[in-house]
Short mmCIF file of C-alpha atoms in Angstrom, two decimals:
data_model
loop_
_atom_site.label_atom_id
_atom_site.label_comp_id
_atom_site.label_asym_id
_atom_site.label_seq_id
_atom_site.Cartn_x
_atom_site.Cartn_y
_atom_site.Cartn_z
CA UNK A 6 87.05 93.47 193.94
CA UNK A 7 89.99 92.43 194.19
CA UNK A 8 91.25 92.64 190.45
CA UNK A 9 90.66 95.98 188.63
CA UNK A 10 89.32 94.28 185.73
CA UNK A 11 87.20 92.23 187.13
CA UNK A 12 85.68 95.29 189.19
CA UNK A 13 85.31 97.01 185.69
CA UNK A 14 83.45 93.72 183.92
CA UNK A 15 80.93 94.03 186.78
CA UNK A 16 80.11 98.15 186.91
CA UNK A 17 80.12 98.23 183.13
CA UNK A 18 77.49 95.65 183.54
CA UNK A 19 75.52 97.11 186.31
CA UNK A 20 75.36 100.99 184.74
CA UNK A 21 74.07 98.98 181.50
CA UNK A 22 71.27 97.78 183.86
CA UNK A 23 70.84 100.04 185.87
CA UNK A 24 70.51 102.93 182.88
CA UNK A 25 68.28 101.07 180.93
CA UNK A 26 65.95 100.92 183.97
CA UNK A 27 66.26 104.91 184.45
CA UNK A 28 64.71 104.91 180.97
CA UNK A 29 62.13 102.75 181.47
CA UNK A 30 61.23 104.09 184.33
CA UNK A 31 61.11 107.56 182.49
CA UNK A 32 58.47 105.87 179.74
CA UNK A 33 55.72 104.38 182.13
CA UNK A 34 54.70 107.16 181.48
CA UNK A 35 50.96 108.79 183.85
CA UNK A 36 50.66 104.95 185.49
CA UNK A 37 51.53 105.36 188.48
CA UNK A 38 53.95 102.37 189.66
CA UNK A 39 55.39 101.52 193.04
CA UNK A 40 59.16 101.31 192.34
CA UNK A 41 60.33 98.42 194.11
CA UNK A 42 57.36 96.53 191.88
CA UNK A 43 58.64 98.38 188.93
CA UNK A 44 62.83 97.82 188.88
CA UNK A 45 64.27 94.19 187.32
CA UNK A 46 64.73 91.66 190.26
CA UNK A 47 68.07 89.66 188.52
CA UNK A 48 70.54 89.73 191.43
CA UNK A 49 73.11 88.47 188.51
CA UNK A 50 72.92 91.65 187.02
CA UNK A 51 72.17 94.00 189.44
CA UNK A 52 71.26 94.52 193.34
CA UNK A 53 69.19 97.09 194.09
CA UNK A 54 69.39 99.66 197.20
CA UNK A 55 66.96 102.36 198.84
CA UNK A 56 69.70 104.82 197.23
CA UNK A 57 69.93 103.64 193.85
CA UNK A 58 66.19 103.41 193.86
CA UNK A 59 65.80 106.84 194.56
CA UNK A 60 69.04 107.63 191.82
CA UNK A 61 66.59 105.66 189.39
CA UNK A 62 63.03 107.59 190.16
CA UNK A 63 65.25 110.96 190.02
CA UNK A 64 66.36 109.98 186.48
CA UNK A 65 70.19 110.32 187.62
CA UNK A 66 72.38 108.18 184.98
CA UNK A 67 75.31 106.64 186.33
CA UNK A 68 78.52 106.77 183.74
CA UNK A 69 81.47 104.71 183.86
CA UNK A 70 84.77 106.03 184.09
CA UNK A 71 88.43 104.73 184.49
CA UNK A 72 89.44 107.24 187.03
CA UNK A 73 86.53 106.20 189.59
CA UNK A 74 88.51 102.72 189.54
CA UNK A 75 90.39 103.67 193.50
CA UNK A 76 92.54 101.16 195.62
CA UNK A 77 90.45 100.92 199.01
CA UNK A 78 91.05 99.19 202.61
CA UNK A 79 88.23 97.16 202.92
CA UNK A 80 89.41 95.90 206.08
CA UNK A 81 92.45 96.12 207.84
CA UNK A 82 95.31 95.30 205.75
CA UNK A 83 93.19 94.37 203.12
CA UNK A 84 93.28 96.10 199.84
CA UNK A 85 90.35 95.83 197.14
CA UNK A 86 89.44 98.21 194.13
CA UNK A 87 86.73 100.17 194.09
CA UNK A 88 84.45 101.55 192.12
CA UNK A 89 84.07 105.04 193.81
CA UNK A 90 80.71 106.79 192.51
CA UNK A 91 78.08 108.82 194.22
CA UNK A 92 75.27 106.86 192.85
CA UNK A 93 77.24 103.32 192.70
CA UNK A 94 78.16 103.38 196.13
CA UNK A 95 75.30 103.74 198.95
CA UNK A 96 76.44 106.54 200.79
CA UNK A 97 80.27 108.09 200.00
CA UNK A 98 79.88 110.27 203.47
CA UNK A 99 83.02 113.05 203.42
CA UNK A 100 85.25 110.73 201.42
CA UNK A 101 85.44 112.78 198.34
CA UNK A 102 86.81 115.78 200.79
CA UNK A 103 89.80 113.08 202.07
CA UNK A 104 91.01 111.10 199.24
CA UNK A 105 89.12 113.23 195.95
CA UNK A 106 91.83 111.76 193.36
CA UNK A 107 94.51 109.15 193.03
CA UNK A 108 96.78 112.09 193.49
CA UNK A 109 95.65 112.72 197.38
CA UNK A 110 96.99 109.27 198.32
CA UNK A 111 100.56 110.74 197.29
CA UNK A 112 100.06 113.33 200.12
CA UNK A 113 97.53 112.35 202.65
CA UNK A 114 96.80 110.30 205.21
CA UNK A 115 94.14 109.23 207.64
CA UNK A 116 93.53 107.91 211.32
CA UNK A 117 91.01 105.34 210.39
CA UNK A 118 89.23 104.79 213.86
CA UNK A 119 86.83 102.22 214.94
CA UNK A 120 84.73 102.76 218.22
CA UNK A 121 81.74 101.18 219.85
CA UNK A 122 80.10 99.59 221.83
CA UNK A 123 81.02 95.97 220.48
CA UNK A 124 84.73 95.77 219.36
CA UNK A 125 87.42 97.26 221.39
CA UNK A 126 88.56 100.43 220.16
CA UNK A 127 91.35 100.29 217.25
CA UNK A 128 93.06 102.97 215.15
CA UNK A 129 94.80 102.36 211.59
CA UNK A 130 96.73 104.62 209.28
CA UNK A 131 95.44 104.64 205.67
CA UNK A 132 96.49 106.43 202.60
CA UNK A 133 93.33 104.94 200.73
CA UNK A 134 89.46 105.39 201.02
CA UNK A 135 88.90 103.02 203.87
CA UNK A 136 85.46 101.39 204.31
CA UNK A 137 82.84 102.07 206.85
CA UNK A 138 83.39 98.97 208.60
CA UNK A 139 80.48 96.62 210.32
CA UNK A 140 79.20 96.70 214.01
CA UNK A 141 78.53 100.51 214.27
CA UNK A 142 80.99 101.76 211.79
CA UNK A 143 84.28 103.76 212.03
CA UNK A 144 85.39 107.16 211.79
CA UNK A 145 88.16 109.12 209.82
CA UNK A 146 90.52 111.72 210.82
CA UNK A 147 92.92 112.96 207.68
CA UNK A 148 95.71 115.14 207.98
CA UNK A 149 94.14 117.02 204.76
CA UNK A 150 91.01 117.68 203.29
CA UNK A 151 90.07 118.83 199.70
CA UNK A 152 87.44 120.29 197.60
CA UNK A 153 85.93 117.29 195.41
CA UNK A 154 87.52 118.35 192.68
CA UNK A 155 90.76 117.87 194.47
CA UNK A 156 91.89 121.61 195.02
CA UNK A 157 92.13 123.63 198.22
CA UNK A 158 94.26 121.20 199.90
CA UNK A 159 94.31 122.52 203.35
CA UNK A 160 95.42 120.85 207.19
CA UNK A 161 92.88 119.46 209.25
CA UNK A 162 94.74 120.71 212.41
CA UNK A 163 93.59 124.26 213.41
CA UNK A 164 96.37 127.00 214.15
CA UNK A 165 94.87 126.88 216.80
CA UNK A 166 95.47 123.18 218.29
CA UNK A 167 99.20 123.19 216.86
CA UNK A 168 99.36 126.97 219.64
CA UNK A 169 98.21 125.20 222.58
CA UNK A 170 100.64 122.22 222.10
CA UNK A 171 103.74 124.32 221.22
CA UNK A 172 102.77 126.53 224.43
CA UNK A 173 102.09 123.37 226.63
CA UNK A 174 105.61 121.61 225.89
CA UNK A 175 107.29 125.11 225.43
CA UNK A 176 108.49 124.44 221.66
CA UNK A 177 107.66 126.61 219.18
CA UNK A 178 109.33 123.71 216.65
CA UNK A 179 106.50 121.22 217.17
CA UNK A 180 104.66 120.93 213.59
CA UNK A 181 101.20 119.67 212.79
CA UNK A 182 102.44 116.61 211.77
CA UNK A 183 104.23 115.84 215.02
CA UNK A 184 101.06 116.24 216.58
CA UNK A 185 99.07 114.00 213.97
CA UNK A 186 101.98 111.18 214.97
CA UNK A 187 101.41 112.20 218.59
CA UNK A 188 97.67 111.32 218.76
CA UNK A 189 98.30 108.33 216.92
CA UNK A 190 100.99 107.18 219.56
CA UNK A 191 98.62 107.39 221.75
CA UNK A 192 96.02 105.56 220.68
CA UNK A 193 98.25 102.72 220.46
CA UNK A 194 99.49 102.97 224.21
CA UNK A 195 98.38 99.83 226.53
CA UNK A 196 97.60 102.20 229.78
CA UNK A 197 95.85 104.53 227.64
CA UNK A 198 93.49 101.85 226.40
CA UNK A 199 93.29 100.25 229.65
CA UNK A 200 92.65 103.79 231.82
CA UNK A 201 89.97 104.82 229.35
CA UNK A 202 88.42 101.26 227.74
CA UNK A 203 85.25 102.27 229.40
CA UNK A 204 84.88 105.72 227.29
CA UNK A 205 86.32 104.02 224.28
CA UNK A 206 83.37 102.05 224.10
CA UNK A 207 81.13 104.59 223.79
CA UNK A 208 83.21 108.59 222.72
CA UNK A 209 85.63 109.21 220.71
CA UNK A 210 88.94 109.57 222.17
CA UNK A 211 90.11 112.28 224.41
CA UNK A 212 93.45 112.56 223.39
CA UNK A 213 96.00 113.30 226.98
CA UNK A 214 99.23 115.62 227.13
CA UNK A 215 101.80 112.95 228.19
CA UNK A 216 105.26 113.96 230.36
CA UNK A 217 107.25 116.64 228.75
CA UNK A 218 110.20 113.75 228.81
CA UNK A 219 107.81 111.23 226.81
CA UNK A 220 107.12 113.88 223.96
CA UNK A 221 109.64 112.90 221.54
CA UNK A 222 109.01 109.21 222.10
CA UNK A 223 105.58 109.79 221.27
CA UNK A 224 105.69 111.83 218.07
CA UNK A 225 108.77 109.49 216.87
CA UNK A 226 106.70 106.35 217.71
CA UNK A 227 103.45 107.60 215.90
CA UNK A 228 105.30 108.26 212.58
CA UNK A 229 106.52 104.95 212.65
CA UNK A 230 103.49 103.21 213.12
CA UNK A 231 101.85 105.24 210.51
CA UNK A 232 104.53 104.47 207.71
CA UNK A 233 104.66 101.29 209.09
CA UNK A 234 100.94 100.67 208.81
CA UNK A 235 99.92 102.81 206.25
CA UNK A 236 102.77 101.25 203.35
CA UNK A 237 102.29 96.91 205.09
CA UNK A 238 102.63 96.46 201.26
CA UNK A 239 106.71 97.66 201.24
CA UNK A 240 107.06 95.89 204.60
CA UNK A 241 109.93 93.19 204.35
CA UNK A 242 108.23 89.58 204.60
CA UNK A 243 108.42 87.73 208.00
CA UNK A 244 110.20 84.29 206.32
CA UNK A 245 108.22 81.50 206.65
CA UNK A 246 109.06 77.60 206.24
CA UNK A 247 107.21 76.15 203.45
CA UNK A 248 105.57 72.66 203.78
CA UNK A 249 104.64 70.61 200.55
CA UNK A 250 102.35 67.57 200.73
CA UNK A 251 103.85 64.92 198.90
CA UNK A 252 101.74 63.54 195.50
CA UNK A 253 99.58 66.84 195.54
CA UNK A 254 100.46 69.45 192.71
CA UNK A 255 102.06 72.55 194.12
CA UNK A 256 100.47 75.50 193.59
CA UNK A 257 100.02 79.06 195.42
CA UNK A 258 96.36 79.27 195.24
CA UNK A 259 94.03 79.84 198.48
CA UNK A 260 90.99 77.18 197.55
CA UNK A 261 87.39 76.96 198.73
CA UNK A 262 88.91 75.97 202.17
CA UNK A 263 90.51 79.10 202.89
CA UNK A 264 93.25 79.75 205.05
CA UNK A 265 93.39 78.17 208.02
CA UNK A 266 95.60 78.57 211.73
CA UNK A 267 96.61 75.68 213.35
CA UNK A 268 95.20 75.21 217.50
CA UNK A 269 98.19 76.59 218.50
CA UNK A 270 98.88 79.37 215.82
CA UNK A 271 102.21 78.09 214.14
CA UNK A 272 101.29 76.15 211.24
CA UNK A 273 98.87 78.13 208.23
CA UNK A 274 97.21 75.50 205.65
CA UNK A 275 97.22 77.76 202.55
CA UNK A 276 95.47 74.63 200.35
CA UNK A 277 95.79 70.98 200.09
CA UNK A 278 99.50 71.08 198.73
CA UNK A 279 101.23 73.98 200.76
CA UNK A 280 101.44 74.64 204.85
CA UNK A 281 102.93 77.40 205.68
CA UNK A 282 105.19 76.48 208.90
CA UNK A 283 107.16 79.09 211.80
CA UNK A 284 104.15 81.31 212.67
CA UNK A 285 105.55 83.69 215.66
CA UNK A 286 102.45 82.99 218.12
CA UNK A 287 103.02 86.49 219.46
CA UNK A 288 102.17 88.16 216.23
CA UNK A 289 98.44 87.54 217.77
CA UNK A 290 98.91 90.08 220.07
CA UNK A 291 98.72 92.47 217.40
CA UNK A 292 94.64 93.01 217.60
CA UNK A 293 92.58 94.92 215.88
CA UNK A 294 89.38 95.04 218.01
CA UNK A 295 88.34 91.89 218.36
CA UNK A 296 90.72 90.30 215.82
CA UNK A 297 94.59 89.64 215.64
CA UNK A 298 95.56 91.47 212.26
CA UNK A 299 96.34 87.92 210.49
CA UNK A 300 93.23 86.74 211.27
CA UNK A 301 91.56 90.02 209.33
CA UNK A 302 93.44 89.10 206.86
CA UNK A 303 92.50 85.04 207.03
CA UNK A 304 89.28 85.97 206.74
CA UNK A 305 89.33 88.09 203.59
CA UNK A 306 91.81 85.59 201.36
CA UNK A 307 89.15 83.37 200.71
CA UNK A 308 87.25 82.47 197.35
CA UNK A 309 83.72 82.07 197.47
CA UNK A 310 81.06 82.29 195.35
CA UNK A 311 77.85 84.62 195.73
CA UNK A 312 74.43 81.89 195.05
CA UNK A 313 72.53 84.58 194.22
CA UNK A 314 74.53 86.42 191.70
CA UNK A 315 76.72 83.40 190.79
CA UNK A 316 79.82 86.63 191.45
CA UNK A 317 83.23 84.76 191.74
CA UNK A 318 85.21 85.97 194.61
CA UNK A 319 88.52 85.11 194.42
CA UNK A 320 92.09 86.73 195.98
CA UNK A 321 94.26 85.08 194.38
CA UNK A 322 96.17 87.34 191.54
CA UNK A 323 97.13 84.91 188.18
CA UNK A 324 99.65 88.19 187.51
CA UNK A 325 101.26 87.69 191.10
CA UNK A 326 100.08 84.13 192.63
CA UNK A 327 102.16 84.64 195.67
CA UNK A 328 100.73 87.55 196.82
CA UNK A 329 98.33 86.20 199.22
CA UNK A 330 101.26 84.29 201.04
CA UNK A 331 103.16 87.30 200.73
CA UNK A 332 100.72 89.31 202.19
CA UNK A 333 100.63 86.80 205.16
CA UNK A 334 104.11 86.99 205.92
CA UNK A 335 104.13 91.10 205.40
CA UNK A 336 101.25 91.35 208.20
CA UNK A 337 103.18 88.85 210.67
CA UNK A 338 106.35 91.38 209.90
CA UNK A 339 103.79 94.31 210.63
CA UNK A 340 102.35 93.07 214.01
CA UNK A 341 105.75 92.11 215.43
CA UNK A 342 106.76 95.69 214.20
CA UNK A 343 103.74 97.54 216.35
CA UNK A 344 104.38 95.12 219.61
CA UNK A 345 107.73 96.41 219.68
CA UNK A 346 107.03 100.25 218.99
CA UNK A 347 104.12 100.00 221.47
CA UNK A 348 106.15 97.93 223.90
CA UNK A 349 108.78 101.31 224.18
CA UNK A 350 106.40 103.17 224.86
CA UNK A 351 106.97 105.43 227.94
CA UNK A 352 103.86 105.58 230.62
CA UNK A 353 101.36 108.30 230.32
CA UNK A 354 101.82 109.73 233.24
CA UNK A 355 105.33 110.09 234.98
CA UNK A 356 105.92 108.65 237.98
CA UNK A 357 106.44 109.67 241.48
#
């Protein structure tokens, strides 16, 4: 959801459901009842999954709680709340070890990687719980990891690893968050996702020792692009023009319509009364797999309604009504950002 109290209308509703089905299901007592026959078919109230199912015949309760409430990236560069609960939520993987509390999200951070066979590969720095992702999911690589309980904090970078770069580049300064900046560098470097696109496809990434003269330009780029990625939120809007149609009441809400890019990427219809105008085209070349990061970000700020649950969804904040404009313009400021920093970028290998 995008609203946190909105998200908390619908879980107190579903754990009302979904408990008094746990009890029911405790009273059938001997009968012996298949439970997808058994369970309440109203997708307004709840939807059921082969996991919850299972929650259900094991009698485990599900109990609502303010601090499960969690900002999330649901896709890249955009935020919802979730509801983060072991029997809400299909399958939670190793999340609880990245981001266990609120607290973590002060400290950590995570190389949020998507790889496969059917996007291009992509990398993004999070500070939240990020979401598996669609077309053969995505894969995280903090910089911490916790108990669940959100003690014994410890680095995700072995001794080990941090030795064998010091001794390669012959500085005993280099820190484990230099190399966490370093791989990320990397992964954003054109000839390293043109040389290996093939592998990307299908392995993770085998992360290369660059020049001994690039070093510095790597570890300084990588921290970059993670603050600048990881906080798009504090990024400085790109200004756009603002276009009102004449006779049509102003206002900043995204309609039914949803966004939409003009053919050739300059103009943004944000409803019937407001165009945004001054696009940069080459913010496009900012892609994340098989998208441009405004168009992830097109695609999410858009109401619609569920027809089988009648759920509203709808981006627009009445607390902040130009967020979803300002968001726009933040992203444009973010991809423009990342050309640049990758552009800079010294070659892989040194040449002859």
């Amino acid at each position: 959801s995008f609203h946190a109290d909105e998200l908390e209308r619908k879980v107190r509703l579903l754990i009302e459901t979904y408990n008094a089905e746990v009890d029911r299901w405790a009273r059938r007592g001997t009968e012996v009842t298949a439970v997808d026959e058994f369970v309440l078919n109203d997708d307004k109230r709840i939807k059921w999954s082969r996991d919850l199912k299972l929650d259900l015949q094991r009698g485990h309760h599900a109990v609502f709680d303010q601090s499960k409430i969690r900002r999330s990236l649901y896709r890249p560069f955009c935020r919802q709340y979730l509801f983060f609960d072991r029997i809400l939520n299909e399958e939670v993987y190793v999340m609880p070890s990245i981001f266990p509390t609120p607290e973590s999200e002060q400290e950590n951070e995570v190389i949020w990687l998507k790889v496969g066979t059917e996007w291009p590969m992509f990398a993004l720095m999070s500070n939240t719980i990020v979401d598996l992702l669609p077309q053969g999911g995505s894969q995280c690589f903090p910089f911490y990891t916790y108990a669940e309980d959100g003690t014994g904090r410890r680095e995700n970078i072995t001794d080990w690893a941090l030795a064998r770069c010091q001794a390669h580049y012959g500085d005993p300064a280099i820190s484990k968050r230099d190399l966490f900046h370093y791989v990320y560098a990397v992964l954003h470097a054109p000839d390293y996702r043109t040389r290996y696109a093939a592998n990307l496809r299908r392995d993770l990434p085998r992360i290369p020792w660059v020049p001994a003269a690039a070093w510095a330009a790597y570890t300084a780029a990588g921290a970059a692009l993670a603050a600048l990625h990881r906080d798009f939120a504090q990024v400085a809007p790109y200004p756009l023009g603002r276009e009102e149609t004449p006779g049509v009441p102003f206002t900043w809400r995204v309609d039914d319509k949803g966004m939409r890019l003009s053919p050739d990427g300059t103009r943004l219809r944000v409803n019937a009364a407001l165009t945004l105008t001054g696009l940069p085209p080459a913010a496009a070349a900012y892609r994340l797999g098989s998208r441009s990061a405004l168009d992830w970000v097109i695609d999410q700020i858009r109401p619609h309604s569920d027809p089988r649950s009648g759920l509203r969804h709808d981006p627009t904040d009445p607390a902040d009504p130009q967020a979803a404009v300002r968001l726009v313009e933040q992203v444009i400021a973010v991809a423009l950002a990342t050309l640049a920093q990758v552009a800079a970028l010294p070659p892989l290998v040194a040449a002859p």
